Amino acid sequence: TEEIDWKTVGLYLLLVIFGWMNIFASSYNDQFRSIFDIKQSYGDQLLWILTSFVLVILIFAIDHRFYQYFAYVVYGSAILLLLVVLVFGVEVNSARSWIRIMGFNLQPAEFVKIATAMAIARYLGGYNIKLWTWRSVIVIGILIGLPVGLIALQPDWGTALVFSCFILLMYREGMPGWILAFSLFITILFLMTLLLSNTAVIIILMSLAVAAIGLINRKGIHSLVAALCITLFYFVIKFLVPNLPVKFDTYQSLLIALVLSSIVFIILVFLRKIKNVILVLVFLSGCIAFTYSVDYVFHNVLKQHQQTRVNILLGKETDIRNVGYNLNQSKIAIGSGGFLGKGYLKGTQTKLDFVPEQSTDFIFCTVGEEWGFVGTLIVVLLYSGLLLRILLMAERQRSQFTRIYGYGVFSILFFHFAVNISMTIGLFPVIGIPLPFFSYGGSSMIVSCLMVGILLNISAQTDMHPRLAAEAGEVRPLEPVSEPVVGKVY
């Protein structure tokens, strides 16, 4: 079929136009009144929008097979650009993430997102590829891990974090549910490590391990013995051995008690043939090691302002004058909009520059202040509609490459949309992720448009899955063919 999904095109155009209007509102003043003034950020953004439109039109002149055949070439070129930016890049906001070309700054990390989605789609859509074998896991890990590592060296942790969105694509393509559950568990453990004391975390982990021993073997006596064993060793170390040369605190005493109890249980495993205990102990050891790594990274790798941002989000610190200033002003701007907003170009928080980065990372607060709850709801609905149309396009495709790439586009846009809005209202740390089609910036605008444009192109030029296409009413069922008249043989 050679049909373009015009509903997706319409949603895309509405988001781009509305985004441009809000960039103008965030930078508007009485001295510069024309929205077409190319010397201002909104005029500059208009040039990027028009450039994106031209590129999308050119995309439709390319055969859809090009993207599949040259996916690895595009990916390799994008990786090469990341290497170039580390050597010749321009440093902005303490990160060497930009390349200056003909007076314009381009961010290669944005373009790598498309390349990675295409490379994953090419690999998983290939012949004789068995999902979730060790070989497949290693290849996909390299395809995602290589750009993440290079982007982290810039360092641009916000953009590097975007690549975690591909877990949604992997789950759709058959990733076992336990991997998703494990990822959720690790996320909860990460938050626990930041919110609670080390002692509280290890007590929770040991309690879960004790319960798991009994549940796996369906014998509560195993859990009771494990709990009594750990408790006994803890009290012996903490209270009954006063002449030790080294005094242990509660956390250290619990760790030693756990080690001694593990030795006892390993002996019991071989004597009583208790199943899966060693597996539980290995998993518990891994979780404890993970909490150590989180604590080390938080205090030794993250910069002080990044630590403060996380602590503010978790409610452990209050700082509305320094690091927390952006978030606090964003909340004030969005809250001041009320139900209907203050009116277009009448926002005081944005007009008086109370909100830093109000045309880039915090563009959503301009929507909240000037358009109110109604405006923010419309934006959320437009994004939701676009994401649903992308899902629908992906699901209807017969081509594996098209379907997988469609889910890659969905994953990237959904991550940006969810994290950016959550960031501006205080549900996620401020990590510098733009809102697609809204935030000021040429690289972000071009990449967002190219992602959608490529998907529209390949989905228009490839056949839909017959059953889904018929259900959508986009193809007519085939007419029954009459059987040929065969002469009788005597």
Short mmCIF file of C-alpha atoms in Angstrom, two decimals:
data_model
loop_
_atom_site.label_atom_id
_atom_site.label_comp_id
_atom_site.label_asym_id
_atom_site.label_seq_id
_atom_site.Cartn_x
_atom_site.Cartn_y
_atom_site.Cartn_z
CA THR A 1 0.00 0.00 0.00
CA GLU A 2 1.17 3.54 -0.72
CA GLU A 3 -0.85 5.33 1.93
CA ILE A 4 0.39 7.88 4.45
CA ASP A 5 -1.10 7.90 7.94
CA TRP A 6 -2.50 11.44 7.80
CA LYS A 7 -3.82 11.28 11.36
CA THR A 8 -0.25 10.88 12.60
CA VAL A 9 0.88 13.70 10.33
CA GLY A 10 -1.87 15.96 11.73
CA LEU A 11 -0.93 15.23 15.36
CA TYR A 12 2.73 15.81 14.53
CA LEU A 13 1.99 19.20 12.90
CA LEU A 14 -0.20 20.31 15.82
CA LEU A 15 2.56 19.52 18.31
CA VAL A 16 5.22 21.31 16.24
CA ILE A 17 3.10 24.46 15.76
CA PHE A 18 1.97 24.56 19.39
CA GLY A 19 5.55 24.05 20.52
CA TRP A 20 6.80 26.92 18.35
CA MET A 21 4.08 29.20 19.74
CA ASN A 22 5.20 28.43 23.28
CA ILE A 23 8.86 29.06 22.49
CA PHE A 24 7.76 32.47 21.24
CA ALA A 25 5.76 33.02 24.45
CA SER A 26 8.70 32.01 26.67
CA SER A 27 11.00 34.57 24.98
CA TYR A 28 8.48 37.30 24.13
CA ASN A 29 9.08 40.91 25.13
CA ASP A 30 7.90 44.31 23.94
CA GLN A 31 11.12 44.99 22.05
CA PHE A 32 10.89 41.90 19.81
CA ARG A 33 7.27 41.39 18.80
CA SER A 34 7.57 39.50 15.51
CA ILE A 35 7.35 35.73 15.76
CA PHE A 36 9.34 35.51 12.51
CA ASP A 37 12.41 37.40 13.83
CA ILE A 38 15.23 34.99 13.00
CA LYS A 39 17.59 36.81 15.37
CA GLN A 40 15.58 35.46 18.31
CA SER A 41 15.29 31.88 19.53
CA TYR A 42 11.76 31.45 18.17
CA GLY A 43 12.81 32.68 14.72
CA ASP A 44 15.78 30.35 14.83
CA GLN A 45 13.46 27.50 15.81
CA LEU A 46 11.25 28.29 12.81
CA LEU A 47 14.26 27.72 10.54
CA TRP A 48 14.87 24.35 12.19
CA ILE A 49 11.19 23.45 11.78
CA LEU A 50 11.25 24.32 8.08
CA THR A 51 14.51 22.40 7.69
CA SER A 52 12.86 19.40 9.34
CA PHE A 53 9.88 19.64 6.98
CA VAL A 54 12.20 19.65 3.96
CA LEU A 55 14.11 16.62 5.30
CA VAL A 56 10.88 14.72 5.95
CA ILE A 57 9.73 15.44 2.38
CA LEU A 58 13.08 14.19 1.07
CA ILE A 59 12.71 11.06 3.19
CA PHE A 60 9.62 10.11 1.20
CA ALA A 61 11.70 10.12 -1.97
CA ILE A 62 13.84 7.30 -0.54
CA ASP A 63 12.86 3.67 -1.00
CA HIS A 64 11.86 2.07 2.29
CA ARG A 65 14.39 -0.75 1.83
CA PHE A 66 17.24 1.74 2.16
CA TYR A 67 16.76 2.05 5.93
CA GLN A 68 16.93 -1.69 6.48
CA TYR A 69 19.86 -2.36 4.15
CA PHE A 70 21.98 0.52 5.43
CA ALA A 71 20.96 0.41 9.10
CA TYR A 72 24.39 -0.79 10.25
CA VAL A 73 26.13 1.82 8.09
CA VAL A 74 24.01 4.57 9.66
CA TYR A 75 24.74 3.15 13.12
CA GLY A 76 28.48 2.99 12.47
CA SER A 77 28.49 6.58 11.16
CA ALA A 78 26.65 7.76 14.28
CA ILE A 79 29.18 6.01 16.54
CA LEU A 80 31.99 7.66 14.57
CA LEU A 81 30.37 11.05 15.20
CA LEU A 82 30.34 10.33 18.94
CA LEU A 83 34.06 9.61 18.78
CA VAL A 84 34.66 12.81 16.83
CA VAL A 85 32.73 14.91 19.34
CA LEU A 86 34.92 13.64 22.19
CA VAL A 87 37.98 15.05 20.41
CA PHE A 88 36.73 18.07 18.47
CA GLY A 89 33.44 18.82 20.22
CA VAL A 90 32.35 22.14 21.68
CA GLU A 91 31.87 22.22 25.44
CA VAL A 92 28.49 23.56 26.61
CA ASN A 93 27.36 23.42 30.25
CA SER A 94 30.42 21.36 31.25
CA ALA A 95 29.69 18.67 28.62
CA ARG A 96 31.51 18.13 25.32
CA SER A 97 28.38 17.11 23.43
CA TRP A 98 28.25 19.43 20.42
CA ILE A 99 29.88 19.74 17.01
CA ARG A 100 29.99 23.15 15.37
CA ILE A 101 29.18 22.95 11.64
CA MET A 102 28.83 26.10 9.50
CA GLY A 103 28.04 28.23 12.54
CA PHE A 104 25.46 25.79 13.97
CA ASN A 105 25.85 23.49 16.96
CA LEU A 106 24.62 19.95 16.39
CA GLN A 107 24.36 17.26 19.07
CA PRO A 108 25.37 13.85 17.63
CA ALA A 109 23.95 12.01 20.64
CA GLU A 110 20.44 12.93 19.43
CA PHE A 111 21.03 11.34 16.01
CA VAL A 112 22.43 8.15 17.58
CA LYS A 113 18.95 7.41 18.98
CA ILE A 114 17.57 6.91 15.45
CA ALA A 115 20.62 4.91 14.41
CA THR A 116 20.34 2.60 17.43
CA ALA A 117 16.63 1.99 16.83
CA MET A 118 17.36 1.12 13.19
CA ALA A 119 20.28 -1.17 14.10
CA ILE A 120 18.22 -3.08 16.68
CA ALA A 121 15.36 -3.42 14.17
CA ARG A 122 17.79 -4.68 11.51
CA TYR A 123 19.30 -7.27 13.84
CA LEU A 124 16.07 -8.58 15.37
CA GLY A 125 14.36 -8.51 11.98
CA GLY A 126 17.08 -10.63 10.36
CA TYR A 127 16.81 -14.26 9.31
CA ASN A 128 17.36 -17.09 11.80
CA ILE A 129 17.65 -14.75 14.77
CA LYS A 130 16.54 -16.54 17.91
CA LEU A 131 15.45 -14.08 20.53
CA TRP A 132 16.95 -14.18 24.00
CA THR A 133 19.79 -16.52 23.31
CA TRP A 134 23.11 -15.49 24.79
CA ARG A 135 24.29 -14.37 21.36
CA SER A 136 21.27 -12.10 20.84
CA VAL A 137 21.55 -10.61 24.33
CA ILE A 138 25.26 -9.84 23.81
CA VAL A 139 24.69 -8.25 20.38
CA ILE A 140 21.81 -6.07 21.60
CA GLY A 141 23.83 -5.18 24.70
CA ILE A 142 26.67 -3.96 22.48
CA LEU A 143 24.33 -2.01 20.17
CA ILE A 144 22.87 -0.15 23.15
CA GLY A 145 25.88 -0.09 25.46
CA LEU A 146 28.38 1.36 22.96
CA PRO A 147 26.58 4.71 22.45
CA VAL A 148 25.68 4.88 26.14
CA GLY A 149 29.34 4.54 27.11
CA LEU A 150 30.50 7.18 24.61
CA ILE A 151 27.77 9.62 25.65
CA ALA A 152 28.61 9.08 29.32
CA LEU A 153 32.20 10.12 28.54
CA GLN A 154 31.04 13.57 27.35
CA PRO A 155 29.52 13.47 30.09
CA ASP A 156 25.79 13.71 29.28
CA TRP A 157 24.04 11.38 31.72
CA GLY A 158 20.56 12.60 30.80
CA THR A 159 20.89 11.60 27.14
CA ALA A 160 22.64 8.35 28.10
CA LEU A 161 19.67 7.48 30.32
CA VAL A 162 17.31 7.77 27.33
CA PHE A 163 18.68 4.51 25.89
CA SER A 164 17.13 2.60 28.80
CA CYS A 165 13.81 3.13 26.98
CA PHE A 166 14.66 0.27 24.62
CA ILE A 167 13.60 -2.15 27.35
CA LEU A 168 10.03 -1.44 26.15
CA LEU A 169 10.97 -2.54 22.65
CA MET A 170 12.68 -5.65 24.00
CA TYR A 171 9.63 -6.59 26.07
CA ARG A 172 7.39 -6.29 23.01
CA GLU A 173 9.71 -8.56 21.05
CA GLY A 174 9.48 -11.36 23.58
CA MET A 175 11.71 -10.42 26.48
CA PRO A 176 10.81 -12.73 29.41
CA GLY A 177 8.62 -11.09 32.04
CA TRP A 178 11.09 -11.91 34.80
CA ILE A 179 13.62 -9.51 33.28
CA LEU A 180 11.09 -6.67 33.48
CA ALA A 181 10.23 -7.69 37.05
CA PHE A 182 13.92 -7.83 37.93
CA SER A 183 14.43 -4.33 36.46
CA LEU A 184 11.55 -3.05 38.60
CA PHE A 185 13.04 -4.71 41.69
CA ILE A 186 16.44 -3.13 41.02
CA THR A 187 14.78 0.29 40.62
CA ILE A 188 13.00 -0.12 43.97
CA LEU A 189 16.25 -1.28 45.60
CA PHE A 190 18.03 1.76 44.14
CA LEU A 191 15.46 4.11 45.69
CA MET A 192 15.59 2.24 48.99
CA THR A 193 19.36 2.67 49.09
CA LEU A 194 19.01 6.44 48.65
CA LEU A 195 16.07 6.85 51.03
CA LEU A 196 16.89 4.46 53.87
CA SER A 197 19.92 3.73 56.03
CA ASN A 198 22.23 0.84 55.14
CA THR A 199 21.02 -1.04 58.22
CA ALA A 200 17.37 -0.75 57.20
CA VAL A 201 18.14 -1.89 53.63
CA ILE A 202 20.06 -5.00 54.72
CA ILE A 203 17.34 -5.96 57.22
CA ILE A 204 14.72 -5.73 54.44
CA LEU A 205 16.87 -7.78 52.05
CA MET A 206 17.57 -10.46 54.65
CA SER A 207 13.88 -10.65 55.54
CA LEU A 208 12.98 -11.16 51.86
CA ALA A 209 15.68 -13.84 51.52
CA VAL A 210 14.45 -15.68 54.64
CA ALA A 211 10.88 -15.63 53.31
CA ALA A 212 12.07 -16.80 49.87
CA ILE A 213 13.85 -19.85 51.34
CA GLY A 214 10.59 -21.06 52.88
CA LEU A 215 8.38 -20.19 49.90
CA ILE A 216 10.61 -21.85 47.30
CA ASN A 217 10.80 -25.09 49.25
CA ARG A 218 7.23 -24.78 50.60
CA LYS A 219 8.45 -25.41 54.13
CA GLY A 220 8.04 -22.65 56.68
CA ILE A 221 10.46 -24.39 59.02
CA HIS A 222 13.32 -23.47 56.67
CA SER A 223 12.49 -19.78 56.99
CA LEU A 224 12.20 -20.11 60.78
CA VAL A 225 15.60 -21.82 61.05
CA ALA A 226 17.20 -19.15 58.83
CA ALA A 227 15.75 -16.30 60.89
CA LEU A 228 16.82 -17.90 64.21
CA CYS A 229 20.30 -18.57 62.85
CA ILE A 230 20.87 -14.96 61.76
CA THR A 231 19.41 -13.60 65.00
CA LEU A 232 21.56 -15.87 67.15
CA PHE A 233 24.80 -14.96 65.38
CA TYR A 234 23.91 -11.26 65.53
CA PHE A 235 23.37 -11.26 69.29
CA VAL A 236 26.53 -13.28 69.87
CA ILE A 237 28.62 -10.80 67.87
CA LYS A 238 26.91 -7.69 69.21
CA PHE A 239 26.45 -8.48 72.90
CA LEU A 240 28.15 -11.72 73.98
CA VAL A 241 31.67 -11.11 72.70
CA PRO A 242 32.73 -7.92 74.55
CA ASN A 243 36.50 -8.50 74.32
CA LEU A 244 36.83 -8.28 70.54
CA PRO A 245 39.67 -5.93 69.50
CA VAL A 246 37.38 -4.30 66.92
CA LYS A 247 33.91 -2.98 67.73
CA PHE A 248 31.29 -3.54 65.06
CA ASP A 249 28.30 -1.31 64.49
CA THR A 250 24.83 -2.71 63.79
CA TYR A 251 25.31 -2.89 60.02
CA GLN A 252 28.67 -4.66 60.25
CA SER A 253 27.30 -7.08 62.87
CA LEU A 254 24.40 -7.96 60.56
CA LEU A 255 26.79 -8.60 57.66
CA ILE A 256 28.98 -10.91 59.75
CA ALA A 257 25.90 -12.72 61.08
CA LEU A 258 24.70 -13.18 57.50
CA VAL A 259 28.06 -14.63 56.40
CA LEU A 260 28.17 -17.09 59.29
CA SER A 261 24.54 -18.09 58.76
CA SER A 262 25.21 -18.63 55.06
CA ILE A 263 28.03 -21.03 55.91
CA VAL A 264 25.73 -22.99 58.21
CA PHE A 265 23.00 -23.14 55.57
CA ILE A 266 25.39 -24.25 52.84
CA ILE A 267 26.35 -27.17 55.09
CA LEU A 268 22.67 -27.95 55.64
CA VAL A 269 22.06 -27.82 51.90
CA PHE A 270 24.40 -30.74 51.36
CA LEU A 271 23.28 -32.66 54.43
CA ARG A 272 19.51 -32.21 54.02
CA LYS A 273 19.48 -31.61 50.26
CA ILE A 274 17.56 -28.33 50.57
CA LYS A 275 16.91 -26.93 47.11
CA ASN A 276 17.64 -23.41 45.75
CA VAL A 277 19.14 -22.04 49.00
CA ILE A 278 22.49 -21.29 47.36
CA LEU A 279 20.66 -19.45 44.56
CA VAL A 280 18.87 -17.26 47.13
CA LEU A 281 22.15 -16.55 48.94
CA VAL A 282 23.90 -15.59 45.69
CA PHE A 283 21.04 -13.26 44.76
CA LEU A 284 21.10 -11.70 48.25
CA SER A 285 24.87 -11.15 47.97
CA GLY A 286 24.38 -9.49 44.60
CA CYS A 287 21.72 -7.15 46.01
CA ILE A 288 23.99 -6.13 48.89
CA ALA A 289 26.85 -5.49 46.44
CA PHE A 290 24.47 -3.39 44.34
CA THR A 291 23.61 -1.20 47.35
CA TYR A 292 27.33 -0.64 47.87
CA SER A 293 27.76 0.39 44.22
CA VAL A 294 24.79 2.79 44.39
CA ASP A 295 26.20 4.41 47.50
CA TYR A 296 29.65 4.71 45.91
CA VAL A 297 28.35 6.16 42.63
CA PHE A 298 26.08 8.62 44.43
CA HIS A 299 28.82 10.01 46.65
CA ASN A 300 31.86 9.66 44.39
CA VAL A 301 30.69 9.84 40.75
CA LEU A 302 27.74 12.25 40.79
CA LYS A 303 28.60 15.91 41.16
CA GLN A 304 27.36 17.83 44.17
CA HIS A 305 24.56 19.60 42.30
CA GLN A 306 23.38 16.25 40.90
CA GLN A 307 23.34 14.75 44.41
CA THR A 308 21.33 17.73 45.63
CA ARG A 309 18.79 17.35 42.81
CA VAL A 310 18.20 13.71 43.72
CA ASN A 311 17.94 14.53 47.43
CA ILE A 312 15.44 17.32 46.70
CA LEU A 313 13.32 14.94 44.63
CA LEU A 314 13.40 12.35 47.43
CA GLY A 315 12.50 14.98 50.02
CA LYS A 316 15.79 14.67 51.91
CA GLU A 317 16.81 18.28 51.19
CA THR A 318 15.09 21.61 50.55
CA ASP A 319 16.94 24.10 48.38
CA ILE A 320 14.79 26.64 46.57
CA ARG A 321 17.56 29.19 46.04
CA ASN A 322 20.34 27.22 44.41
CA VAL A 323 20.07 23.76 42.81
CA GLY A 324 16.34 23.46 43.49
CA TYR A 325 15.57 26.92 42.12
CA ASN A 326 14.60 25.76 38.60
CA LEU A 327 12.20 23.12 39.85
CA ASN A 328 10.63 25.42 42.43
CA GLN A 329 10.02 28.17 39.85
CA SER A 330 8.64 25.62 37.40
CA LYS A 331 6.10 24.43 39.97
CA ILE A 332 5.12 28.03 40.74
CA ALA A 333 4.64 28.80 37.04
CA ILE A 334 2.52 25.70 36.37
CA GLY A 335 0.48 26.17 39.56
CA SER A 336 -0.16 29.85 38.87
CA GLY A 337 -1.85 29.00 35.56
CA GLY A 338 -4.91 27.60 37.32
CA PHE A 339 -7.62 25.98 35.22
CA LEU A 340 -7.63 28.18 32.10
CA GLY A 341 -4.22 29.88 32.40
CA LYS A 342 -3.23 33.53 32.42
CA GLY A 343 -3.60 33.87 28.67
CA TYR A 344 -1.21 33.62 25.74
CA LEU A 345 1.84 35.93 26.12
CA LYS A 346 0.63 36.95 29.61
CA GLY A 347 2.72 34.60 31.72
CA THR A 348 4.62 36.54 34.39
CA GLN A 349 6.94 33.77 35.59
CA THR A 350 8.17 33.04 32.08
CA LYS A 351 8.04 36.57 30.71
CA LEU A 352 10.16 37.91 33.59
CA ASP A 353 12.67 35.04 33.26
CA PHE A 354 12.02 33.55 36.68
CA VAL A 355 12.28 30.06 35.18
CA PRO A 356 15.75 29.28 33.76
CA GLU A 357 15.86 27.14 30.58
CA GLN A 358 12.18 27.99 30.05
CA SER A 359 12.35 27.53 26.29
CA THR A 360 14.27 24.23 26.41
CA ASP A 361 14.03 21.71 29.26
CA PHE A 362 11.28 23.62 31.13
CA ILE A 363 9.09 24.58 28.16
CA PHE A 364 6.16 22.69 29.70
CA CYS A 365 5.89 25.25 32.53
CA THR A 366 5.14 27.92 29.89
CA VAL A 367 2.20 25.80 28.73
CA GLY A 368 1.00 25.38 32.31
CA GLU A 369 1.18 29.08 33.17
CA GLU A 370 -0.36 30.56 30.02
CA TRP A 371 -2.76 27.78 29.02
CA GLY A 372 -3.56 26.36 32.47
CA PHE A 373 -4.81 22.86 33.23
CA VAL A 374 -6.80 22.80 29.99
CA GLY A 375 -3.71 23.55 27.91
CA THR A 376 -1.53 20.97 29.65
CA LEU A 377 -4.29 18.40 29.24
CA ILE A 378 -4.49 19.14 25.51
CA VAL A 379 -0.71 18.70 25.18
CA VAL A 380 -0.82 15.39 27.05
CA LEU A 381 -3.71 14.21 24.86
CA LEU A 382 -1.90 15.21 21.66
CA TYR A 383 1.21 13.31 22.71
CA SER A 384 -0.86 10.32 23.81
CA GLY A 385 -2.68 10.35 20.46
CA LEU A 386 0.60 10.47 18.53
CA LEU A 387 2.09 7.63 20.59
CA LEU A 388 -1.03 5.51 20.09
CA ARG A 389 -0.95 6.10 16.33
CA ILE A 390 2.72 5.04 16.27
CA LEU A 391 1.84 1.88 18.19
CA LEU A 392 -0.99 1.17 15.77
CA MET A 393 1.28 1.66 12.77
CA ALA A 394 3.89 -0.66 14.27
CA GLU A 395 1.40 -3.39 15.13
CA ARG A 396 -0.13 -3.41 11.65
CA GLN A 397 3.14 -4.04 9.84
CA ARG A 398 3.98 -7.33 8.20
CA SER A 399 7.66 -6.36 8.02
CA GLN A 400 9.56 -7.19 11.20
CA PHE A 401 12.00 -4.34 10.61
CA THR A 402 9.17 -1.78 10.34
CA ARG A 403 7.38 -3.09 13.41
CA ILE A 404 10.49 -3.16 15.59
CA TYR A 405 11.62 0.27 14.39
CA GLY A 406 8.13 1.62 15.13
CA TYR A 407 8.39 0.37 18.69
CA GLY A 408 11.82 1.97 18.92
CA VAL A 409 10.34 5.35 17.90
CA PHE A 410 7.52 4.88 20.39
CA SER A 411 9.97 4.04 23.20
CA ILE A 412 12.18 7.08 22.59
CA LEU A 413 9.32 9.58 22.29
CA PHE A 414 7.46 8.11 25.28
CA PHE A 415 10.58 8.30 27.47
CA HIS A 416 11.24 11.94 26.53
CA PHE A 417 7.59 12.89 26.99
CA ALA A 418 7.14 11.14 30.35
CA VAL A 419 10.47 12.15 31.88
CA ASN A 420 10.41 15.80 30.74
CA ILE A 421 6.92 16.47 32.09
CA SER A 422 7.66 14.53 35.29
CA MET A 423 10.84 16.58 35.65
CA THR A 424 9.04 19.93 35.44
CA ILE A 425 6.47 18.97 38.10
CA GLY A 426 8.94 17.37 40.50
CA LEU A 427 8.28 13.66 39.92
CA PHE A 428 11.71 12.99 38.38
CA PRO A 429 15.19 14.49 38.90
CA VAL A 430 16.17 17.37 36.62
CA ILE A 431 18.42 15.65 34.07
CA GLY A 432 18.14 17.90 31.01
CA ILE A 433 15.91 15.95 28.62
CA PRO A 434 14.03 18.03 26.00
CA LEU A 435 10.32 17.73 25.23
CA PRO A 436 10.05 16.52 21.59
CA PHE A 437 8.58 19.06 19.11
CA PHE A 438 8.36 21.66 21.92
CA SER A 439 11.80 22.36 23.37
CA TYR A 440 14.03 24.85 21.58
CA GLY A 441 16.92 23.20 19.78
CA GLY A 442 17.76 22.19 16.22
CA SER A 443 19.13 18.72 16.94
CA SER A 444 16.13 17.68 19.00
CA MET A 445 13.64 19.05 16.46
CA ILE A 446 15.33 17.44 13.45
CA VAL A 447 15.74 14.06 15.14
CA SER A 448 12.15 13.97 16.43
CA CYS A 449 10.82 14.82 12.97
CA LEU A 450 13.12 12.37 11.20
CA MET A 451 12.11 9.52 13.50
CA VAL A 452 8.43 10.01 12.75
CA GLY A 453 9.06 10.76 9.06
CA ILE A 454 11.06 7.57 8.49
CA LEU A 455 8.35 5.52 10.19
CA LEU A 456 5.64 7.14 8.06
CA ASN A 457 7.66 6.44 4.93
CA ILE A 458 8.43 2.76 5.53
CA SER A 459 4.94 2.04 6.87
CA ALA A 460 3.37 3.66 3.78
CA GLN A 461 5.54 1.68 1.35
CA THR A 462 5.28 -1.72 3.03
CA ASP A 463 2.30 -4.01 3.30
CA MET A 464 0.22 -4.27 6.42
CA HIS A 465 -0.46 -7.57 8.08
CA PRO A 466 -3.48 -8.83 6.09
CA ARG A 467 -5.74 -9.57 9.09
CA LEU A 468 -5.06 -6.24 10.81
CA ALA A 469 -5.40 -4.30 7.60
CA ALA A 470 -8.76 -5.91 6.86
CA GLU A 471 -9.96 -5.13 10.40
CA ALA A 472 -8.95 -1.51 9.90
CA GLY A 473 -10.95 -1.40 6.66
CA GLU A 474 -7.88 -0.32 4.68
CA VAL A 475 -7.91 -3.24 2.26
CA ARG A 476 -10.81 -5.03 0.71
CA PRO A 477 -11.12 -8.76 1.26
CA LEU A 478 -10.22 -10.75 -1.80
CA GLU A 479 -13.04 -11.88 -4.05
CA PRO A 480 -13.59 -15.64 -3.95
CA VAL A 481 -12.10 -17.26 -7.01
CA SER A 482 -14.34 -19.70 -8.80
CA GLU A 483 -12.89 -23.13 -9.31
CA PRO A 484 -11.96 -23.97 -12.89
CA VAL A 485 -14.13 -26.40 -14.78
CA VAL A 486 -12.23 -29.58 -15.19
CA GLY A 487 -13.30 -32.00 -17.84
CA LYS A 488 -14.16 -35.50 -16.88
CA VAL A 489 -11.68 -38.15 -17.68
CA TYR A 490 -13.09 -41.45 -18.89
#
